[in-house]
Coordinates of C-alpha atoms and ligand atoms in Angstrom, one line a residue:
Chain A
X128 CA -65.4 -86.1 55.7
X129 CA -62.7 -85.8 58.3
X130 CA -60.2 -86.4 55.6
X131 CA -61.7 -83.8 53.3
X132 CA -61.2 -80.4 54.9
X133 CA -57.5 -80.7 55.8
X134 CA -56.8 -81.7 52.2
X135 CA -58.6 -78.6 50.8
X136 CA -56.8 -76.4 53.4
X137 CA -53.4 -77.7 52.4
X138 CA -54.0 -77.1 48.6
X139 CA -55.1 -73.5 49.2
X140 CA -52.1 -73.0 51.3
X141 CA -49.9 -74.4 48.5
X142 CA -51.4 -72.1 45.8
X143 CA -50.8 -69.1 48.1
X144 CA -47.1 -70.2 48.4
X145 CA -46.9 -70.6 44.7
X146 CA -47.8 -66.9 44.2
X147 CA -44.9 -65.9 46.4
X148 CA -42.6 -68.5 44.9
X149 CA -42.9 -67.0 41.5
X150 CA -39.6 -65.4 40.6
X151 CA -41.2 -62.4 39.0
X152 CA -43.2 -61.7 42.1
X153 CA -40.2 -62.2 44.3
X154 CA -38.0 -59.8 42.4
X155 CA -40.7 -57.1 42.3
X156 CA -41.2 -57.6 46.0
X157 CA -37.5 -57.2 46.7
X158 CA -37.4 -54.1 44.5
X159 CA -40.3 -52.5 46.4
X160 CA -38.9 -53.5 49.7
X161 CA -35.4 -52.1 49.0
X162 CA -36.9 -48.9 47.6
X163 CA -38.9 -48.3 50.7
X164 CA -35.9 -49.0 52.9
X165 CA -33.8 -46.7 50.8
X166 CA -36.3 -43.8 51.0
X167 CA -36.8 -44.4 54.7
X168 CA -33.0 -44.3 55.3
X169 CA -32.7 -41.2 53.3
X170 CA -35.5 -39.4 55.0
X171 CA -34.3 -40.3 58.5
X172 CA -30.7 -39.6 57.6
X173 CA -31.4 -36.2 56.1
X174 CA -33.7 -35.1 59.0
X175 CA -31.2 -36.2 61.7
X176 CA -28.3 -34.4 59.8
X177 CA -26.5 -37.7 59.2
X178 CA -25.4 -36.5 55.7
X179 CA -23.9 -33.2 54.5
X180 CA -25.5 -30.1 55.8
X181 CA -28.4 -28.9 53.5
X182 CA -29.0 -32.4 52.0
X183 CA -32.7 -32.5 51.1
X184 CA -35.0 -35.1 52.5
X185 CA -36.6 -37.8 50.4
X186 CA -40.1 -36.3 50.8
X187 CA -38.9 -32.9 49.7
X188 CA -37.2 -34.4 46.6
X189 CA -40.3 -36.4 45.7
X190 CA -42.4 -33.3 46.1
X191 CA -40.1 -31.4 43.7
X192 CA -40.2 -34.4 41.3
X193 CA -44.0 -34.2 41.4
X194 CA -44.0 -30.5 40.8
X195 CA -41.5 -30.6 37.9
X196 CA -43.3 -33.4 36.2
X197 CA -46.7 -31.8 36.5
X198 CA -45.3 -28.4 35.2
X199 CA -43.0 -29.5 32.5
X200 CA -43.5 -26.7 30.0
X201 CA -43.1 -23.2 31.2
X202 CA -40.7 -20.6 29.9
X203 CA -39.5 -17.6 32.0
X204 CA -36.2 -17.2 30.1
X205 CA -33.2 -19.5 29.8
X206 CA -32.5 -19.7 33.5
X207 CA -36.1 -20.6 34.4
X208 CA -37.2 -23.2 31.9
X209 CA -39.6 -26.1 32.5
X210 CA -37.8 -29.5 32.6
X211 CA -39.9 -30.7 29.6
X212 CA -38.4 -28.0 27.4
X213 CA -34.9 -28.7 28.7
X214 CA -35.4 -32.4 27.9
X215 CA -36.7 -31.6 24.4
X216 CA -33.7 -29.4 23.8
X217 CA -31.3 -32.1 24.9
X218 CA -33.1 -34.8 22.9
X219 CA -33.0 -32.6 19.8
X220 CA -29.3 -32.1 20.0
X221 CA -28.8 -35.8 20.5
X222 CA -31.1 -36.6 17.7
X223 CA -29.3 -34.4 15.2
X224 CA -25.7 -35.3 16.3
X225 CA -26.5 -39.0 16.6
X226 CA -28.3 -39.2 13.2
X227 CA -25.4 -37.4 11.5
X228 CA -23.0 -39.8 13.2
X229 CA -25.0 -42.8 12.1
X230 CA -25.3 -41.6 8.6
X231 CA -21.5 -41.4 8.4
X232 CA -20.7 -44.4 10.5
X233 CA -22.9 -47.0 8.8
X234 CA -21.8 -46.5 5.1
X235 CA -18.2 -46.0 6.2
X236 CA -18.3 -49.1 8.3
X237 CA -19.7 -51.1 5.4
X238 CA -17.0 -49.8 3.1
X239 CA -14.3 -50.6 5.7
X240 CA -15.7 -54.0 6.5
X241 CA -16.0 -55.2 2.9
X242 CA -12.3 -54.8 2.2
X243 CA -9.8 -56.5 4.5
X244 CA -7.2 -54.0 3.4
X245 CA -9.3 -51.0 4.3
X246 CA -10.2 -52.7 7.5
X247 CA -6.5 -53.0 8.5
X248 CA -5.6 -49.6 7.1
X249 CA -8.3 -47.6 9.0
X250 CA -8.3 -49.6 12.2
X251 CA -5.5 -47.5 13.8
X252 CA -7.4 -44.2 13.3
X253 CA -10.5 -45.7 14.9
X254 CA -8.6 -47.3 17.8
X255 CA -6.8 -44.0 18.5
X256 CA -9.8 -41.8 18.4
X257 CA -12.2 -44.1 20.2
X258 CA -10.8 -43.7 23.7
X259 CA -10.6 -39.9 23.6
X260 CA -13.0 -38.3 26.0
X261 CA -15.8 -36.5 24.2
X262 CA -15.2 -33.3 26.3
X263 CA -11.6 -33.1 24.9
X264 CA -13.2 -32.1 21.6
X265 CA -15.1 -29.2 23.2
X266 CA -12.5 -26.4 22.9
X267 CA -11.8 -27.6 19.3
X268 CA -15.5 -27.5 18.5
X269 CA -16.0 -24.0 20.0
X270 CA -12.9 -22.7 18.2
X271 CA -13.9 -24.1 14.8
X272 CA -17.6 -23.6 14.9
X273 CA -17.8 -20.5 17.2
X274 CA -21.3 -21.5 18.2
X275 CA -22.4 -23.4 21.3
X276 CA -25.4 -25.1 19.7
X277 CA -23.3 -26.5 16.9
X278 CA -20.5 -27.4 19.2
X279 CA -22.9 -29.5 21.2
X280 CA -24.1 -31.3 18.1
X281 CA -20.5 -31.7 17.0
X282 CA -19.5 -33.4 20.3
X283 CA -22.4 -35.8 20.1
X284 CA -21.4 -36.6 16.5
X285 CA -17.7 -37.2 17.2
X286 CA -18.3 -39.3 20.3
X287 CA -21.2 -41.5 19.0
X288 CA -19.6 -42.3 15.7
X289 CA -17.1 -44.9 16.9
X290 CA -19.2 -47.8 18.3
X291 CA -21.5 -47.8 15.3
X292 CA -18.5 -47.6 12.9
X293 CA -16.6 -50.4 14.6
X294 CA -19.6 -52.7 15.0
X295 CA -20.7 -52.2 11.4
X296 CA -17.2 -52.9 10.0
X297 CA -16.9 -55.9 12.3
X298 CA -20.3 -57.3 11.3
X299 CA -19.7 -56.8 7.6
X300 CA -16.2 -58.3 7.7
X301 CA -17.5 -61.4 9.5
X302 CA -20.6 -62.3 7.5
X303 CA -21.0 -66.0 7.4
X304 CA -19.1 -67.4 4.4
X305 CA -22.1 -69.6 3.6
X306 CA -24.3 -66.6 2.8
X307 CA -21.6 -65.3 0.5
X308 CA -21.2 -68.7 -1.2
X309 CA -25.0 -68.8 -1.8
X310 CA -24.9 -65.3 -3.4
X311 CA -21.9 -66.2 -5.6
X312 CA -23.2 -69.6 -6.7
X313 CA -26.3 -67.7 -7.9
X314 CA -24.1 -65.3 -9.7
X315 CA -25.4 -62.3 -7.7
X316 CA -23.7 -59.0 -8.6
X317 CA -21.5 -57.3 -6.0
X318 CA -24.0 -54.5 -5.3
X319 CA -26.9 -57.0 -4.9
X320 CA -24.7 -59.1 -2.6
X321 CA -23.9 -56.0 -0.5
X322 CA -27.5 -54.8 -0.1
X323 CA -29.4 -58.1 0.0
X324 CA -26.9 -60.3 1.9
X325 CA -24.1 -58.5 3.6
X326 CA -25.9 -55.6 5.2
X327 CA -28.9 -57.7 6.4
X328 CA -26.5 -60.3 7.7
X329 CA -24.6 -57.6 9.6
X330 CA -27.7 -55.9 10.9
X331 CA -27.6 -57.3 14.4
X332 CA -24.0 -56.0 14.8
X333 CA -25.0 -52.6 13.3
X334 CA -27.9 -52.3 15.7
X335 CA -25.9 -53.1 18.7
X336 CA -23.4 -50.5 17.6
X337 CA -26.2 -48.0 17.3
X338 CA -27.3 -49.0 20.8
X339 CA -23.9 -48.3 22.3
X340 CA -23.6 -45.1 20.4
X341 CA -27.0 -43.9 21.7
X342 CA -25.9 -44.6 25.3
X343 CA -22.7 -42.6 24.8
X344 CA -24.6 -39.7 23.1
X345 CA -26.9 -39.5 26.1
X346 CA -24.0 -39.6 28.5
X347 CA -22.1 -36.9 26.7
X348 CA -24.9 -34.4 26.1
X349 CA -25.5 -33.8 29.8
X350 CA -21.8 -33.1 30.4
X351 CA -21.4 -31.0 27.3
X352 CA -24.5 -28.9 28.2
X353 CA -23.1 -27.8 31.5
X354 CA -20.8 -25.7 29.4
X355 CA -23.3 -24.7 26.8
X356 CA -26.4 -22.9 27.8
X357 CA -29.7 -24.8 27.7
X358 CA -30.8 -28.4 28.1
X359 CA -30.8 -30.9 31.0
X360 CA -27.1 -30.5 31.6
X361 CA -27.4 -26.8 31.9
X362 CA -30.4 -27.2 34.2
X363 CA -28.2 -29.2 36.6
X364 CA -25.4 -26.6 36.3
X365 CA -27.9 -23.8 37.0
X366 CA -29.4 -25.5 40.0
X367 CA -25.9 -26.1 41.3
X368 CA -25.3 -22.3 41.1
X369 CA -28.5 -21.8 42.9
X370 CA -27.4 -24.4 45.4
X371 CA -30.7 -26.1 45.2
X372 CA -30.0 -29.9 45.5
X373 CA -33.5 -31.4 45.2
X374 CA -33.8 -30.1 41.6
X375 CA -30.5 -31.7 40.8
X376 CA -31.7 -35.0 42.1
X377 CA -34.9 -34.6 40.0
X378 CA -32.9 -34.0 36.9
X379 CA -30.6 -37.0 37.6
X380 CA -33.7 -39.2 37.9
X381 CA -35.2 -37.9 34.7
X382 CA -31.9 -38.3 32.8
X383 CA -31.7 -41.9 34.0
X384 CA -35.3 -42.6 33.1
X385 CA -34.9 -41.2 29.5
X386 CA -31.6 -43.1 29.0
X387 CA -33.4 -46.3 30.1
X388 CA -36.2 -45.6 27.7
X389 CA -33.9 -45.0 24.8
X390 CA -31.9 -48.1 25.6
X391 CA -35.0 -50.3 25.7
X392 CA -36.1 -49.0 22.3
X393 CA -32.8 -50.2 20.9
X394 CA -32.9 -53.5 22.8
X395 CA -36.3 -54.1 21.2
X396 CA -34.8 -53.3 17.8
X397 CA -32.0 -55.7 18.4
X398 CA -34.5 -58.5 19.1
X399 CA -36.4 -57.5 16.0
X400 CA -33.5 -58.0 13.7
X401 CA -32.0 -61.1 15.4
X402 CA -34.3 -63.8 13.7
X403 CA -33.1 -66.5 16.1
X404 CA -29.5 -65.6 15.9
X405 CA -27.8 -65.7 19.4
X406 CA -30.5 -63.4 20.8
Chain B
X412 CA -32.5 -104.7 -44.4
X413 CA -29.0 -103.6 -43.7
X414 CA -27.6 -101.8 -40.7
X415 CA -26.9 -98.8 -42.8
X416 CA -30.5 -98.2 -43.8
X417 CA -31.6 -98.9 -40.3
X418 CA -29.4 -96.2 -39.0
X419 CA -30.7 -93.9 -41.7
X420 CA -34.3 -94.2 -40.5
X421 CA -35.2 -91.1 -38.5
X422 CA -36.1 -91.8 -35.0
X423 CA -39.6 -90.5 -34.0
X424 CA -39.9 -89.0 -37.4
X425 CA -37.3 -86.3 -36.9
X426 CA -33.9 -86.6 -38.4
X427 CA -30.9 -86.7 -36.1
X428 CA -29.5 -83.1 -36.3
X429 CA -25.9 -83.7 -35.4
X430 CA -24.0 -86.6 -33.9
X431 CA -23.1 -86.2 -30.2
X432 CA -19.3 -86.3 -29.9
X433 CA -19.1 -86.9 -26.2
X434 CA -22.0 -88.1 -24.1
X435 CA -20.7 -86.5 -20.9
X436 CA -22.2 -83.4 -19.4
X437 CA -19.4 -82.8 -16.9
X438 CA -15.8 -83.8 -17.5
X439 CA -13.4 -83.6 -14.7
X440 CA -9.9 -83.9 -16.3
X441 CA -6.7 -84.5 -14.3
X442 CA -7.8 -82.0 -11.6
X443 CA -5.4 -81.2 -8.8
X444 CA -5.9 -78.9 -5.9
X445 CA -3.1 -77.4 -4.0
X446 CA -3.8 -75.1 -1.1
X447 CA -0.9 -72.6 -1.1
X448 CA 1.0 -72.5 2.1
X449 CA 1.9 -69.2 3.7
X450 CA 5.2 -67.9 2.4
X451 CA 6.9 -64.6 1.9
X452 CA 9.0 -62.4 4.0
X453 CA 6.2 -61.1 6.3
X454 CA 5.2 -64.6 7.3
X455 CA 8.8 -65.7 7.7
X456 CA 9.4 -62.8 10.1
X457 CA 6.3 -63.7 12.1
X458 CA 7.1 -67.5 11.8
X459 CA 3.8 -68.3 10.4
X460 CA 4.9 -70.1 7.2
X461 CA 3.2 -73.3 6.3
X462 CA 3.9 -75.7 3.5
X463 CA 1.8 -76.2 0.4
X464 CA -0.9 -78.8 0.8
X465 CA -2.0 -81.0 -2.1
X466 CA -5.5 -82.0 -1.2
X467 CA -6.4 -83.9 -4.3
X468 CA -4.3 -85.1 -7.2
X469 CA -5.1 -85.9 -10.8
X470 CA -8.7 -86.8 -10.5
X471 CA -10.6 -87.5 -13.7
X472 CA -14.2 -88.6 -14.3
X473 CA -16.9 -88.2 -16.9
X474 CA -20.5 -87.6 -15.8
X475 CA -23.3 -88.2 -18.3
X476 CA -26.5 -86.3 -18.2
X477 CA -29.3 -87.4 -15.9
X478 CA -27.1 -89.5 -13.7
X479 CA -27.0 -89.4 -9.9
X480 CA -23.4 -89.6 -8.7
X481 CA -22.4 -89.8 -5.1
X482 CA -18.9 -89.3 -3.8
X483 CA -17.8 -91.2 -0.7
X484 CA -14.5 -91.3 1.0
X485 CA -12.8 -90.9 4.4
X486 CA -13.2 -87.7 6.3
X487 CA -10.9 -84.9 5.1
X488 CA -9.9 -86.5 1.8
X489 CA -11.0 -83.6 -0.3
X490 CA -14.6 -84.3 -1.3
X491 CA -15.8 -80.8 -0.4
X492 CA -12.8 -79.4 -2.2
X493 CA -13.7 -81.2 -5.4
X494 CA -17.3 -80.2 -5.2
X495 CA -16.4 -76.6 -4.5
X496 CA -14.2 -76.6 -7.6
X497 CA -17.2 -77.9 -9.7
X498 CA -19.3 -75.2 -8.1
X499 CA -16.7 -72.6 -9.0
X500 CA -16.2 -71.5 -5.4
X501 CA -12.7 -72.8 -5.3
X502 CA -10.0 -72.3 -7.9
X503 CA -8.6 -75.3 -9.8
X504 CA -4.8 -75.7 -9.4
X505 CA -4.2 -78.0 -12.3
X506 CA -6.3 -79.7 -14.9
X507 CA -9.8 -78.6 -16.0
X508 CA -13.5 -79.1 -15.4
X509 CA -15.7 -78.9 -18.4
X510 CA -19.5 -78.3 -18.3
X511 CA -21.0 -79.1 -21.7
X512 CA -17.6 -78.7 -23.2
X513 CA -16.9 -75.3 -21.7
X514 CA -14.3 -74.9 -18.9
X515 CA -15.6 -73.8 -15.5
X516 CA -14.0 -70.5 -14.4
X517 CA -16.3 -69.4 -11.6
X518 CA -19.7 -69.9 -10.0
X519 CA -22.8 -69.8 -12.1
X520 CA -26.5 -70.5 -12.1
X521 CA -26.1 -73.6 -14.3
X522 CA -25.1 -75.3 -11.1
X523 CA -27.3 -75.3 -8.0
X524 CA -25.8 -75.9 -4.6
X525 CA -27.3 -77.5 -1.5
X526 CA -25.2 -76.8 1.7
X527 CA -24.7 -79.0 4.7
X528 CA -25.4 -76.1 7.0
X529 CA -28.5 -75.2 4.9
X530 CA -27.1 -71.6 4.4
X531 CA -30.6 -70.0 4.5
X532 CA -30.7 -66.3 5.1
X533 CA -32.2 -66.0 8.6
X534 CA -33.8 -62.6 7.9
X535 CA -35.8 -64.0 4.9
X536 CA -38.9 -66.1 5.1
X537 CA -39.0 -69.5 3.2
X538 CA -40.7 -67.8 0.3
X539 CA -38.2 -64.9 0.3
X540 CA -35.2 -67.2 0.4
X541 CA -36.4 -69.0 -2.7
X542 CA -37.4 -65.7 -4.3
X543 CA -33.9 -64.3 -3.7
X544 CA -32.4 -67.1 -5.8
X545 CA -34.9 -66.9 -8.6
X546 CA -34.7 -63.1 -8.7
X547 CA -30.9 -63.1 -8.8
X548 CA -30.8 -65.6 -11.7
X549 CA -33.8 -64.3 -13.7
X550 CA -34.0 -60.5 -12.9
X551 CA -36.4 -60.0 -15.8
X552 CA -38.9 -62.7 -15.1
X553 CA -42.4 -61.4 -14.7
X554 CA -43.7 -61.3 -11.1
X555 CA -46.5 -63.7 -12.0
X556 CA -44.1 -66.3 -13.5
X557 CA -41.8 -65.9 -10.5
X558 CA -44.5 -66.4 -8.0
X559 CA -45.6 -69.5 -9.9
X560 CA -42.0 -71.0 -10.0
X561 CA -41.6 -70.3 -6.2
X562 CA -45.0 -71.9 -5.5
X563 CA -44.2 -75.0 -7.6
X564 CA -40.9 -75.6 -5.8
X565 CA -42.4 -75.1 -2.4
X566 CA -44.9 -77.8 -3.3
X567 CA -42.2 -80.0 -4.8
X568 CA -40.4 -80.2 -1.4
X569 CA -43.7 -80.4 0.6
X570 CA -43.4 -77.0 2.4
X571 CA -46.9 -75.7 1.8
X572 CA -48.0 -73.7 4.8
X573 CA -44.5 -72.7 5.9
X574 CA -44.0 -70.0 3.2
X575 CA -44.1 -67.1 5.6
X576 CA -42.0 -68.8 8.3
X577 CA -38.4 -67.8 9.0
X578 CA -35.7 -70.4 9.1
X579 CA -35.3 -70.4 12.9
X580 CA -38.9 -71.4 13.2
X581 CA -38.3 -74.6 11.2
X582 CA -36.8 -78.0 12.0
X583 CA -33.5 -79.1 10.4
X584 CA -35.3 -81.3 8.0
X585 CA -37.6 -78.5 6.9
X586 CA -34.7 -76.1 6.5
X587 CA -32.9 -78.5 4.2
X588 CA -36.1 -78.8 2.2
X589 CA -35.9 -75.1 1.7
X590 CA -32.3 -75.4 0.7
X591 CA -33.2 -78.0 -1.9
X592 CA -36.1 -76.0 -3.2
X593 CA -33.9 -72.9 -3.5
X594 CA -31.3 -74.9 -5.5
X595 CA -33.9 -76.4 -7.8
X596 CA -35.9 -73.3 -8.4
X597 CA -33.2 -71.7 -10.5
X598 CA -33.5 -74.8 -12.8
X599 CA -29.8 -75.6 -12.8
X600 CA -28.3 -78.3 -15.1
X601 CA -26.5 -79.9 -12.3
X602 CA -27.4 -80.1 -8.6
X603 CA -24.5 -80.2 -6.2
X604 CA -25.0 -81.4 -2.6
X605 CA -22.4 -81.5 0.1
X606 CA -23.5 -83.9 2.8
X607 CA -27.0 -82.4 2.6
X608 CA -28.4 -84.6 5.4
X609 CA -25.2 -84.7 7.5
X610 CA -26.7 -82.5 10.3
X611 CA -30.0 -84.4 10.5
X612 CA -31.2 -87.2 12.8
X613 CA -31.5 -90.7 11.3
X614 CA -35.3 -90.6 10.9
X615 CA -35.5 -87.2 9.2
X616 CA -32.6 -88.2 7.1
X617 CA -34.5 -91.3 5.9
X618 CA -37.5 -89.1 5.0
X619 CA -35.5 -86.7 3.1
X620 CA -33.7 -89.4 1.2
X621 CA -37.0 -90.7 0.1
X622 CA -38.0 -87.2 -1.0
X623 CA -34.8 -86.8 -3.0
X624 CA -35.5 -90.2 -4.7
X625 CA -39.1 -89.0 -5.5
X626 CA -37.9 -85.6 -6.8
X627 CA -35.2 -87.2 -8.8
X628 CA -37.6 -89.5 -10.5
X629 CA -39.6 -86.4 -11.6
X630 CA -36.8 -84.3 -12.8
X631 CA -33.8 -86.6 -13.5
X632 CA -31.3 -83.8 -13.2
X633 CA -27.6 -84.6 -13.0
X634 CA -26.7 -84.7 -9.3
X635 CA -23.4 -84.9 -7.6
X636 CA -23.8 -85.6 -3.9
X637 CA -21.2 -86.1 -1.1
X638 CA -22.2 -88.5 1.6
X639 CA -20.8 -90.6 4.4
X640 CA -23.6 -93.0 4.4
X641 CA -23.3 -96.2 2.4
X642 CA -27.0 -96.9 2.5
X643 CA -27.8 -93.4 1.2
X644 CA -25.4 -93.8 -1.7
X645 CA -26.9 -97.2 -2.6
X646 CA -30.4 -95.9 -2.4
X647 CA -29.9 -92.8 -4.6
X648 CA -27.1 -93.1 -7.0
X649 CA -26.4 -94.5 -10.4
X650 CA -22.7 -94.3 -9.8
X651 CA -20.6 -94.2 -6.6
X652 CA -17.2 -92.6 -6.7
X653 CA -14.9 -93.9 -3.9
X654 CA -12.0 -91.6 -3.1
X655 CA -8.8 -92.6 -1.3
X656 CA -7.5 -90.8 1.7
X657 CA -5.7 -87.5 1.5
X658 CA -3.3 -85.8 1.1
X659 CA -3.2 -86.1 -2.7
X660 CA -6.5 -88.1 -2.7
X661 CA -7.5 -89.9 -5.9
X662 CA -10.4 -91.8 -7.2
X663 CA -10.1 -95.4 -6.0
X664 CA -12.9 -97.0 -7.9
X665 CA -16.2 -96.0 -9.5
X666 CA -19.1 -98.4 -8.8
X667 CA -22.1 -98.8 -11.1
X668 CA -25.4 -99.3 -9.2
X669 CA -27.7 -101.4 -11.3
X670 CA -30.9 -101.3 -9.2
X671 CA -34.0 -100.5 -11.3
X672 CA -35.9 -97.3 -10.6
X673 CA -38.1 -96.2 -8.9
X674 CA -36.3 -97.5 -5.9
X675 CA -37.1 -97.9 -2.3
X676 CA -35.2 -99.2 0.7
X677 CA -36.9 -102.6 0.8
X678 CA -36.7 -103.4 -2.9
X679 CA -33.1 -102.6 -3.4
X680 CA -32.1 -104.9 -0.5
X681 CA -33.7 -107.8 -2.4
X682 CA -31.4 -107.1 -5.4
X683 CA -28.6 -109.7 -5.8
X684 CA -25.9 -107.0 -6.2
X685 CA -26.9 -105.1 -3.1
X686 CA -24.8 -107.0 -0.5
X687 CA -21.7 -107.3 -2.7
X688 CA -21.7 -103.6 -3.4
X689 CA -22.3 -102.8 0.2
X690 CA -19.5 -105.1 1.4
X691 CA -17.1 -103.6 -1.2
X692 CA -17.8 -100.0 0.0
X693 CA -17.5 -101.0 3.6
X694 CA -14.2 -102.6 3.1
X695 CA -12.9 -99.6 1.1
X696 CA -14.0 -97.1 3.7
X697 CA -12.7 -99.2 6.5
X698 CA -9.3 -99.6 4.9
X699 CA -8.9 -95.9 4.1
X700 CA -10.1 -94.7 7.4
X701 CA -7.8 -97.1 9.3
X702 CA -4.9 -95.8 7.2
X703 CA -5.8 -92.3 8.1
X704 CA -5.9 -93.1 11.8
X705 CA -2.6 -95.0 11.6
X706 CA -0.9 -92.0 9.9
X707 CA -2.3 -89.8 12.6
X708 CA -0.9 -92.0 15.3
X709 CA 2.5 -92.2 13.7
X710 CA 2.8 -88.4 13.2
X711 CA 2.2 -87.8 16.9
Ligands
ATP2110 N1 -8.7 -73.4 2.6 C1 -7.9 -74.4 2.9 N2 -6.6 -74.2 3.1 C2 -5.8 -75.2 3.4 N3 -6.2 -76.5 3.5 C3 -7.5 -76.8 3.3 C4 -8.4 -75.7 3.0 N4 -9.6 -76.3 2.8 C5 -9.5 -77.6 3.0 N5 -8.2 -77.9 3.3 C6 -7.6 -79.3 3.5 O1 -7.9 -80.1 2.4 C7 -8.3 -81.4 2.8 C8 -9.6 -81.7 2.2 O2 -10.6 -81.0 2.8 P1 -12.2 -81.2 2.5 O3 -13.0 -80.2 3.3 O4 -12.4 -81.1 1.0 O5 -12.4 -82.6 3.0 P2 -13.7 -83.5 3.0 O6 -13.5 -84.7 2.2 O7 -14.9 -82.7 2.5 O8 -13.9 -83.8 4.5 P3 -15.2 -84.1 5.4 O9 -15.7 -85.4 5.0 O10 -14.8 -84.0 6.8 O11 -16.2 -83.0 5.0 C9 -8.3 -81.4 4.4 O12 -7.1 -82.0 4.8 C10 -8.3 -79.9 4.7 O13 -7.6 -79.7 5.9
MG2111 MG1 -16.6 -81.8 3.5

């Protein structure tokens, strides 16, 4: 009996340790701890005037976040719009521009990728235009389209077209020769080979191109909207004119959250089309 | 009764329609393969010129219907090159290959191919991989007939229950079963296999060899298979083509394998010819491989 109880005590102790030794538990713990420390530092710093004058406290910002997220849809004119509306406006612009970009980039990428000659011929254009900052297109868009709404969409289109185009062309040009050999030993037609073999084989590349493009579109829309009129970007610009920093921080948080959400949708899509290939 | 009248008697009650001129199904005639080197001004400027490379030179052989032929030879001698020319995937530099008297100009569904790397489409299930092949070759086949053909071949290779799995969920041996089912499902006249078991472990390899022997007994299709394994060649083939080392590889010797069928590992080892054949192949491969190694040492 004397041997019994210490043994039990030591096993319960071990299982308690096992809970804290789990890597998932540890990382969540670290995350929460750092968040609390950060908010605490912020709160204390802001109250004691450690940061710039007028810097809001953490509690004030969280309060605003709560208010904006519980009142997302109100409309008192363009300068006083609920954040939900602004978000939807931004998302709508991104959706239109991004969809148009993808509809151009994927077929064009397939065409370029299929032919090695086209691949080399069009590569200089793509390489030249890809590094141009999206905002450099803004004056051109405004001049040609003479409409801020359309210009916003145009900028999304022109900046989110490249990654999809490049990745699609690369994926199509580098389809495993074995798959092509299978298709040709069966006597498959060119069209059947393209739709049944080449495009599905390049799908992981196409989806990762789409994912990068979506990230860029979301980056660009906020910047473009500062110069446009509505949307999350304009919301930030407007709050800057009002010099009300807590709302800017709220908007930054929401932009980050939505970007994260969009990215994880594409990450899931990537896994879905991988079928065991270097996932 | 004279011989003349004996010849005149119709066999099985049906008269012989026409005399067969040549008994061979596939004729490989003086085939040479030269891989063109990089030439031209552009390559000269970039200093990327390479010389022409003659992989195989003047290879001839006749393959009769319903024979199982294996090709064996030192690594890099041009076995895959020859098989790809038969498949129509690679152009013939010189000579010709005739299938039923007609020259081969490109790939076609009269030849089914099994790849060493399986070459299954990862985004298709087992069933869809086979369906893709059948649908490509017979676009007008009724859905019912197609489903039946697919099912038959899944059963033939013993893959029942794995129809809806994707290739990455299968073991190497099961993947190659799909590869074999896909090649057979289009009902080709000739089955081409390039080291079909090269990527498998010894045990799985043995299982699949037995499967191939079983399937071959059922269908007796003409098969050309490349292998590195002497035992595999002896178990499966009617004839073994031994190639010399490259460059400009040739056929060194063609061995007839006299073992009665159906075969199995144990029974063929009892056959009096087994050990002589095996010894002959071993000494050939050893001699050629040593020459390759020596050439490599000297060129360094
Ligand atoms: N596309 C090509 N261009 C130039 N040379 C090639 C090409 N393909 C193959 N070769 C050369 O032709 C020779 C024969 O190659 P092949 O792949 O047919 O050999 P193999 O007998 O199948 O070898 P292994 O047993 O290793 O599979 C090799 O020396 C190889 O380097
Ligand atoms: Mg080979």
